[in-house]
Coordinates of C-alpha atoms in Angstrom, one line a residue:
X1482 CA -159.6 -159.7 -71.0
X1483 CA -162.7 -157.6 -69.9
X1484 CA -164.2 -158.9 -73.4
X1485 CA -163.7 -162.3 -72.0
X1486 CA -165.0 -161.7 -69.1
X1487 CA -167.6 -160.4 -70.7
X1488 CA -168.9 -163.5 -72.6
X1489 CA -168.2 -165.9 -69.6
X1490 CA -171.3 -163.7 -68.0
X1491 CA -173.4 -164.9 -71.5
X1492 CA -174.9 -168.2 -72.7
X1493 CA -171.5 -169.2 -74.0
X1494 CA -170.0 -169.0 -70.4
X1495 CA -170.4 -173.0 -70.2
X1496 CA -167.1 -172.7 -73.1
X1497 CA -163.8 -173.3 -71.2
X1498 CA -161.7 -170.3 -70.9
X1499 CA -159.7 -171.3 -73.6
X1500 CA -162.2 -171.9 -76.5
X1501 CA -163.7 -168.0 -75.1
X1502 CA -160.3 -166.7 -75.6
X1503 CA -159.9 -168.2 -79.4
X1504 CA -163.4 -167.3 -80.3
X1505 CA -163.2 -163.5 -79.0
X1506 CA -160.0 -163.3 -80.9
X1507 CA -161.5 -164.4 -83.9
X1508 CA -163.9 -161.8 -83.5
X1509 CA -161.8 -159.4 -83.2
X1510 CA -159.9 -160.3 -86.4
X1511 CA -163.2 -160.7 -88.5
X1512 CA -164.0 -156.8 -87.1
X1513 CA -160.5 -155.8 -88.4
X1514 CA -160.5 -158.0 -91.5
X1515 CA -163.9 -156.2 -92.6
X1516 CA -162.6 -152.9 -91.3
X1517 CA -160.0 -153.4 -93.8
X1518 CA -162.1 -154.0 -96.4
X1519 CA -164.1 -151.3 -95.9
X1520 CA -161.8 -149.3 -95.9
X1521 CA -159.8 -150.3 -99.2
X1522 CA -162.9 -151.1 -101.1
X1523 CA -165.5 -147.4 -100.5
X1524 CA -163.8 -145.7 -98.0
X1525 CA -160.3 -144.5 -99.4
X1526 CA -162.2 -144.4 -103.2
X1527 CA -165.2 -141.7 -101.5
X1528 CA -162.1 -139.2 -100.3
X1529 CA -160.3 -139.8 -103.6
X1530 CA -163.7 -139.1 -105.6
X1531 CA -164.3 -135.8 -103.2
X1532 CA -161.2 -134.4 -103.4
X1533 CA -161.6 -134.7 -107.0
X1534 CA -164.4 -132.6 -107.2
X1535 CA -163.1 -130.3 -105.0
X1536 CA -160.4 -129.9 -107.2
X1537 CA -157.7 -130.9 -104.3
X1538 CA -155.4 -132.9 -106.4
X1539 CA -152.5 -133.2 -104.2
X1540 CA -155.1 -134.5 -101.7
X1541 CA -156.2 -136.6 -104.3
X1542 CA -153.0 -138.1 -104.5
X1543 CA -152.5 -139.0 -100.9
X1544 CA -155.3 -140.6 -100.7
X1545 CA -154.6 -143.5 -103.8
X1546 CA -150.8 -143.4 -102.5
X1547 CA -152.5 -144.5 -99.0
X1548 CA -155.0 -146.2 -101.1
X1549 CA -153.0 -149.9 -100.4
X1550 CA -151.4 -149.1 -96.7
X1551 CA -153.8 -147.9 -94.4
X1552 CA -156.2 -151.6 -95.0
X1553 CA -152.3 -153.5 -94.3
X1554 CA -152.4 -151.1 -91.1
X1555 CA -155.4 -152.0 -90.0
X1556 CA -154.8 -155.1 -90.6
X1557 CA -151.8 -155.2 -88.3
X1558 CA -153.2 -153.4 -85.5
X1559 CA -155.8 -156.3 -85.7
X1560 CA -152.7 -158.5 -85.6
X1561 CA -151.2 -156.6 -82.2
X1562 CA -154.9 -156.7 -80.8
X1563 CA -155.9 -160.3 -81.4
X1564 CA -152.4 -161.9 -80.5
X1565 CA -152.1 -161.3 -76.9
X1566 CA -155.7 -162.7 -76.8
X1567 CA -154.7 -166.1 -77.5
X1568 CA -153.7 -168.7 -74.8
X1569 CA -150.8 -168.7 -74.8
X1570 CA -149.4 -168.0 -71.5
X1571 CA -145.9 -169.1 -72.3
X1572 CA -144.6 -166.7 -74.7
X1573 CA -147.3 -164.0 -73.5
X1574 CA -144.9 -161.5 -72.5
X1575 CA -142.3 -162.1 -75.8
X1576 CA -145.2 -161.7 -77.8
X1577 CA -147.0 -158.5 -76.0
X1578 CA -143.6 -156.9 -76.5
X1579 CA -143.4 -157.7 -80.1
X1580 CA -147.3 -156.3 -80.9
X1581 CA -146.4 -153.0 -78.6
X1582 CA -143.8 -151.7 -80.9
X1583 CA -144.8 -153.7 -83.8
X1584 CA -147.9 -151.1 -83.2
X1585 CA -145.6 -148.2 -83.0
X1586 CA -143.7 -149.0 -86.1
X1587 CA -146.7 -150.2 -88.3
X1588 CA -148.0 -146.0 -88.7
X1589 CA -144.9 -144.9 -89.4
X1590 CA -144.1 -147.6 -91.9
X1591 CA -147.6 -147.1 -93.5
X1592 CA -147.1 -143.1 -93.7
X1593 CA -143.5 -143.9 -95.6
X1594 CA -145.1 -146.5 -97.7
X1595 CA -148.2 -144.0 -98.6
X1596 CA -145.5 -141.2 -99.4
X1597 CA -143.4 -143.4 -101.3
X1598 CA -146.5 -144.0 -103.8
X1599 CA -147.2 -140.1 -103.7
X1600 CA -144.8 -139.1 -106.1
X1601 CA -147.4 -137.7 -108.4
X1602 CA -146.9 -134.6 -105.7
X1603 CA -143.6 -133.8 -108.1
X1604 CA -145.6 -133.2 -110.5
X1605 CA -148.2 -130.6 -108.5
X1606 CA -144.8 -128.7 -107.7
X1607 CA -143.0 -129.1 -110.9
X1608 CA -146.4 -127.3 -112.4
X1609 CA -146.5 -124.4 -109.4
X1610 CA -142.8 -123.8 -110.5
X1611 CA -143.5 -123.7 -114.0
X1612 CA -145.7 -120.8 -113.2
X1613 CA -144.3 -118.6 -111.3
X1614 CA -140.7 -119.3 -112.1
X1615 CA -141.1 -120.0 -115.6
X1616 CA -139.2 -123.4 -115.6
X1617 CA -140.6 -126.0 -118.4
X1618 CA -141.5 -129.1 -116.9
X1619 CA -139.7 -132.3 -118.8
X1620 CA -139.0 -135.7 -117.8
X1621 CA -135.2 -135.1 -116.6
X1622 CA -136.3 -132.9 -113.7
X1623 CA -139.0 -135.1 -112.8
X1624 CA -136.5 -138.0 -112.4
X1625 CA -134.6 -135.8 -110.3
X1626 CA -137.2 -135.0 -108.5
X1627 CA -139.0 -138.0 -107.9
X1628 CA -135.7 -139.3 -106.5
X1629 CA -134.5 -136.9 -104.0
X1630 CA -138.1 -136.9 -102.5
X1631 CA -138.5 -141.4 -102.4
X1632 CA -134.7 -140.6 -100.5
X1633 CA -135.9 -138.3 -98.1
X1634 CA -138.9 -140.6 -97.4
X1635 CA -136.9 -143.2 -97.1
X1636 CA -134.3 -141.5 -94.8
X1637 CA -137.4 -140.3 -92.4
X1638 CA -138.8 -143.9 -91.6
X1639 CA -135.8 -145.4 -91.0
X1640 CA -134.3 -143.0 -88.8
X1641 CA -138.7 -143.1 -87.2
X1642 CA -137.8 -146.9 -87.2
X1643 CA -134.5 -147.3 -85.5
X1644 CA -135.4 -144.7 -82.9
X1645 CA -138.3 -147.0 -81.7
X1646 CA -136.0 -149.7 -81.4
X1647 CA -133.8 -147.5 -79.2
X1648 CA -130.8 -147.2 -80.9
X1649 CA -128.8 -143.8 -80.6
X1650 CA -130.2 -141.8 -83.6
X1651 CA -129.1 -138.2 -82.4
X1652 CA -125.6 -139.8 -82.2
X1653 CA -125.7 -141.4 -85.6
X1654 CA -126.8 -138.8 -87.1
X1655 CA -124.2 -136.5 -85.4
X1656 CA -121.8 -138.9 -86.9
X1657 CA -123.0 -139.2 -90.2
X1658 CA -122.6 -135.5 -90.8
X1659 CA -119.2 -135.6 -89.7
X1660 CA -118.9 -138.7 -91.7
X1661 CA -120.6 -136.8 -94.3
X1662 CA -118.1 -133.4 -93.9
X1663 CA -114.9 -135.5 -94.5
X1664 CA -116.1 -137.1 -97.1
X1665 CA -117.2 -134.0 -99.1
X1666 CA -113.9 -132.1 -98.6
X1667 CA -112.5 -135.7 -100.4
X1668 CA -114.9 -135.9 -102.9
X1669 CA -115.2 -132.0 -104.2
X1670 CA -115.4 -133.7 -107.9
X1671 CA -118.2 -135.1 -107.1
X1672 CA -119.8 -131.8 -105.5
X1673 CA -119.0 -130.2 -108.4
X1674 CA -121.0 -133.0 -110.7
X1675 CA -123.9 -132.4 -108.7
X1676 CA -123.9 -128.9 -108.6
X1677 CA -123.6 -129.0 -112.7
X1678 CA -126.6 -131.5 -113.0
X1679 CA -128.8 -128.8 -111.0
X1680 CA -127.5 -126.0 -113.6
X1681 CA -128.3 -128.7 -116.4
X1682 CA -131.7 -129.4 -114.8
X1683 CA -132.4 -125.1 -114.7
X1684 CA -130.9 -124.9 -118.4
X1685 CA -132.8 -127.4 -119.4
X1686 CA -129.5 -127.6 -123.1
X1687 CA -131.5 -131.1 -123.4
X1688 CA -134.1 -133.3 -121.4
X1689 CA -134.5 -137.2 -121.8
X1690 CA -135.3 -138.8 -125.0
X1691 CA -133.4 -136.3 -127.0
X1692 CA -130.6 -136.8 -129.1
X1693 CA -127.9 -134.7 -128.4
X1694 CA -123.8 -134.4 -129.3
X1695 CA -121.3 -133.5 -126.5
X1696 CA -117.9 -133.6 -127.8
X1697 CA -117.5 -137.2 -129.9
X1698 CA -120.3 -138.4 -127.4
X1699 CA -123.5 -138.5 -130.2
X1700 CA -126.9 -140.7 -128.8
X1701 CA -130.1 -140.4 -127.0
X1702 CA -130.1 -138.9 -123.4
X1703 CA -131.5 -142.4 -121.0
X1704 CA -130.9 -140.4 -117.8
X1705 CA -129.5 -137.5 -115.9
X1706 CA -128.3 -138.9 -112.0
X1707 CA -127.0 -136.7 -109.9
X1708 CA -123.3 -137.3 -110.8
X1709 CA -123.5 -138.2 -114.3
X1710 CA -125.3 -137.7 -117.5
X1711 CA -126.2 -141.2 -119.8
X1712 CA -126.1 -141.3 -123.3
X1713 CA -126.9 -143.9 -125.4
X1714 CA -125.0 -143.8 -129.2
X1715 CA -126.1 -145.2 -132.0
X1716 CA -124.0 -148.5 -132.0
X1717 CA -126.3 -148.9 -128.5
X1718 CA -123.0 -148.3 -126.7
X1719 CA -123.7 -146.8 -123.1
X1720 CA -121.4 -143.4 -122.8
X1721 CA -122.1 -142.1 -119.0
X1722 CA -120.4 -138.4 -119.0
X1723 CA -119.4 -136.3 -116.1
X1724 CA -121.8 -133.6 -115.7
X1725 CA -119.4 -131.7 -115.0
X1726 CA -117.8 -132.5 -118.9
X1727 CA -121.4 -131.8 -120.5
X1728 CA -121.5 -128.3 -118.7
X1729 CA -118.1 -127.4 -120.3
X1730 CA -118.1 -128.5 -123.3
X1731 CA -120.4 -127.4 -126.4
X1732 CA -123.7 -129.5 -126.6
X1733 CA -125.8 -129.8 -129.8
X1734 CA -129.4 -130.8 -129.2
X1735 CA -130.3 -132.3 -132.1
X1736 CA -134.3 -133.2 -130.7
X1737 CA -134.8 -129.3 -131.5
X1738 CA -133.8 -129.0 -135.0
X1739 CA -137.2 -128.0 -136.8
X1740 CA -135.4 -129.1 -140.2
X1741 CA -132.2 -130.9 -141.2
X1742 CA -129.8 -130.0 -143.7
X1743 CA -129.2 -131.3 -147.1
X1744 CA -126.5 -130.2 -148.9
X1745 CA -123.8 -131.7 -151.3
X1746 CA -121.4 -130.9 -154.1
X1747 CA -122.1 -132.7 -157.4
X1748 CA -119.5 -132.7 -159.4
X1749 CA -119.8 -133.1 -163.6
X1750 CA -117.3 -133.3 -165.9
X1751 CA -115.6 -130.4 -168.4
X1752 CA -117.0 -132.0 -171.5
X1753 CA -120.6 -130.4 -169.9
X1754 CA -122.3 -128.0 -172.4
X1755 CA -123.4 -124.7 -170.5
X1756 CA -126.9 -125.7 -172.0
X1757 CA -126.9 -129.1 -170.6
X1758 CA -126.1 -127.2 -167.2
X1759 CA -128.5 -124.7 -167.0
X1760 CA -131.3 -127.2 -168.0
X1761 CA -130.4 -129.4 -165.5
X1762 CA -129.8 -127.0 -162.2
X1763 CA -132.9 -125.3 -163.5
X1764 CA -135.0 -128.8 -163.4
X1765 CA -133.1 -129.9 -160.4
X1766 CA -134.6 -126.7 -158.4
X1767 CA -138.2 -126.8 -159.8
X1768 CA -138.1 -130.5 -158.5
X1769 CA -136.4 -129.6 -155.0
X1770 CA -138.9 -126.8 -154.5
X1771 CA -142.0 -128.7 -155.7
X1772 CA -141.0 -131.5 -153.1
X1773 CA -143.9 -131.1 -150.0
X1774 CA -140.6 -132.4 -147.9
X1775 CA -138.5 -129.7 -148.8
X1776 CA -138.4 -125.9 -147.4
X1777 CA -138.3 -124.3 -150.7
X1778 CA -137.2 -121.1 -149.6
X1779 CA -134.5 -123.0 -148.5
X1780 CA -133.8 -124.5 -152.4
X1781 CA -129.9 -123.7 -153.9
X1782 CA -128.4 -125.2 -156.7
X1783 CA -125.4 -123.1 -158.2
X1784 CA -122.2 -123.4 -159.7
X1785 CA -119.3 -122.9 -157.3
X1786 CA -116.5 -123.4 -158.5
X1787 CA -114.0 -125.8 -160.8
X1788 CA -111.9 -128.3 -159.2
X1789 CA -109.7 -131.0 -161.0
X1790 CA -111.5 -133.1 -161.7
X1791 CA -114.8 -131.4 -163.0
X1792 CA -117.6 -128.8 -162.1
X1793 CA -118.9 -128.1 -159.2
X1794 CA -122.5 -127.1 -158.5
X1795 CA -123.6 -127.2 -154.9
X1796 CA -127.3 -128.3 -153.9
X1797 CA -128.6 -127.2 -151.0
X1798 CA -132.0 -127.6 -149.3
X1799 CA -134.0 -128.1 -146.1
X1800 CA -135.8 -131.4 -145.4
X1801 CA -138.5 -130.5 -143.2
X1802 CA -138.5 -133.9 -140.7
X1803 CA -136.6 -133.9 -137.9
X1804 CA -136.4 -137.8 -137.3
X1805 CA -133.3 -139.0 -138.5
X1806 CA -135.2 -142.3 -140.1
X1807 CA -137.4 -140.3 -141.8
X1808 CA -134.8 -137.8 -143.4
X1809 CA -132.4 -140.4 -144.3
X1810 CA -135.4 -142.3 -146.2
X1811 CA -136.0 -138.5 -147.7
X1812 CA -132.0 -138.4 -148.7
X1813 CA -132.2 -141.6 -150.4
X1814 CA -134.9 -140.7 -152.5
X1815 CA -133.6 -137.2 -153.4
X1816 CA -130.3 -139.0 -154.3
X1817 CA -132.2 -141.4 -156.9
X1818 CA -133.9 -139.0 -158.5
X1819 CA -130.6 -136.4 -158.8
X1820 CA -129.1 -139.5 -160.6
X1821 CA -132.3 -139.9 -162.7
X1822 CA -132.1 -136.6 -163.9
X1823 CA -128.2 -135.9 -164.3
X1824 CA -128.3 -139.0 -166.8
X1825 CA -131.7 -137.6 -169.0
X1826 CA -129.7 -135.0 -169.5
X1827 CA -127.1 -136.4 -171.1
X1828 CA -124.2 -135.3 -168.1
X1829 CA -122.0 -137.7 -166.7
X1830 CA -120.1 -137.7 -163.1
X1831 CA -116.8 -136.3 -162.7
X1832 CA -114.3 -138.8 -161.2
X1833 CA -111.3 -137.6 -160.0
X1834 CA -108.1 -138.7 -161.8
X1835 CA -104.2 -139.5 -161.0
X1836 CA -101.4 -139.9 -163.6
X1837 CA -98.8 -141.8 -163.3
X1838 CA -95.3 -140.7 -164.4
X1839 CA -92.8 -143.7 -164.9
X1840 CA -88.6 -143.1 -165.5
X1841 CA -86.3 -145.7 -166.8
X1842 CA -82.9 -145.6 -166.7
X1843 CA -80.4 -147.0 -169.4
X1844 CA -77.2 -148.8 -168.1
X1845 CA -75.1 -145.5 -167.9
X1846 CA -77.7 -143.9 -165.3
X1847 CA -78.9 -141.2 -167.7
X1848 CA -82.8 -141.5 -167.8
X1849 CA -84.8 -142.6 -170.8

């Protein structure tokens, strides 16, 4: 009102007190307005540019997570200022009550909002731990840890928010954790899931993205939750396991494999000359060894052993890719070419074979 006041002593005092009250308030506003751009547009951009160069990257990261809240602040408290300005003396003290603790909740709102877009601060602590705890740093304890800190920020303004508003938050709190007690001493599976995903997350047996095998459960990890573990097979089925299931039971990580095995029996048949053997395993090995795909330390073809049905020579080898596309277009190839070179040599496949054994009796019973 003293800014009113103030212009009724100028050459616009002739205005009515009305049009001086809507023409300070739009004043005010277009201060606030450019206040808000000012600040969105050089100021906040200057402090992240500085703390960049002084190398204060969490500080860095506070200032674009408050990059986008502190203008909207502004903008409210420009809001709480210019409304009570207005004439409008009949809802004056309904709306003077709503700017007063719309002004007390706007900061704290703002601060959660900033927070919330600050979780690139997990990743300046998942990096300190990493050095002086030795923990790798992978995506499934970054999920983790992106969501416990969004829920504590979360938690904090509205417990900020509803004791503004006056509601009993000591008390609700108070009975939250009792809430909280009985419900624990119910739910003691669940405790122990949760204390099994933070074993899994200092383990690290897998992180997301790999593919891993936990007891007839084979697919990609999608996410690791607090409770549960998600893997998605390869019929795009959805398994969601128990952490406390993976932790007991034997996991293969199949994401780490360097090399996958291939290996098979090929079986010939007994009409196979020793010479048509030999040259073949011999050719066989050159060719598995010569292959840029294949670990040729790793190269074995030998013959193990007779069955019923022929001979059998095992081949083993290491293809040196690890995806599972690219090892299966390797397979295919290798499988072609095996074929290829057991018919050059004049060998044929071994098949196994059944005979049948047939009785007829005559009409006195005795068999024929």
């Amino acid at each position: 009102m003293d800014l009113i006041a103030f212009f009724a002593s100028t050459p616009l005092g002739f205005l009515s007190q009305t049009m001086l009250s809507i023409l300070v308030a739009a004043l005010v506003a277009l201060l606030f307005w450019l206040a808000s751009r000012f600040c969105k547009g050089w100021l906040m951009p200057k402090l992240c540019a500085m703390a960049e160069r002084l190398h204060l990257h969490s500080l860095c990261i506070l200032f674009r997570g408050f990059t986008k809240p502190v203008p909207i602040l502004i903008l409210v408290w420009g809001l709480c200022t210019v409304l009570p300005m207005l004439p409008l003396p009949v809802f004056s003290s309904q709306i003077s009550a709503l700017c007063r603790t719309l002004s007390h909740i706007a900061p704290i709102v703002c601060a959660g909002w900033g927070l919330w877009n600050s979780t690139g601060l997990c990743d300046n602590v998942l990096n300190n731990l990493s050095t002086h705890l030795d923990l790798k740093t992978n995506a499934t304890l970054r999920s983790v840890l992106v969501k416990t800190y969004r829920v504590l920020v979360g938690a904090f303004v509205i417990v900020a928010v509803l004791d503004i508003l006056g509601y009993p938050v000591t008390g609700l709190i108070t009975g939250l954790g009792l809430v909280g007690l009985t419900v624990s001493l119910a739910a003691q599976d669940t405790a122990s899931n949760l204390f099994s995903g933070l074993m899994l997350l200092l383990e690290r047996p897998f992180s997301i993205g790999d593919w891993i095998t936990v007891d007839n459960v084979d697919g990609e990890v999608e996410d690791l939750t607090f409770r549960s573990t998600k893997v998605r097979a390869l019929d795009n089925s959805l398994y969601v396991l128990p952490n406390t299931t993976v932790t007991k039971a034997v996991v293969n990580n199949g994401s780490t494999r360097t090399k996958r095995l291939y290996r098979f029996n090929l079986n010939l048949t007994f009409d196979s000359s020793r010479t048509q053997l030999e040259s073949m395993m011999s050719r066989l090995t050159n060719q598995l060894k010569s292959d840029s795909v294949i670990d040729p330390d790793s190269v074995v073809v030998r013959v193990t052993g007779f069955s019923e049905s022929g001979i059998s020579i095992l081949v083993n080898a290491y293809v040196l890719r690890k995806g599972l596309d690219e090892f299966l277009d390797v397979q295919n190839r290798l499988n072609l070419d095996i074929l290829d070179l057991v018919r050059d040599e004049g060998l044929h496949f071994a098949m196994k074979a059944s005979r049948v054994y047939l009785e007829s009796q005559t009409s006195d019973g005795k068999n024929a």
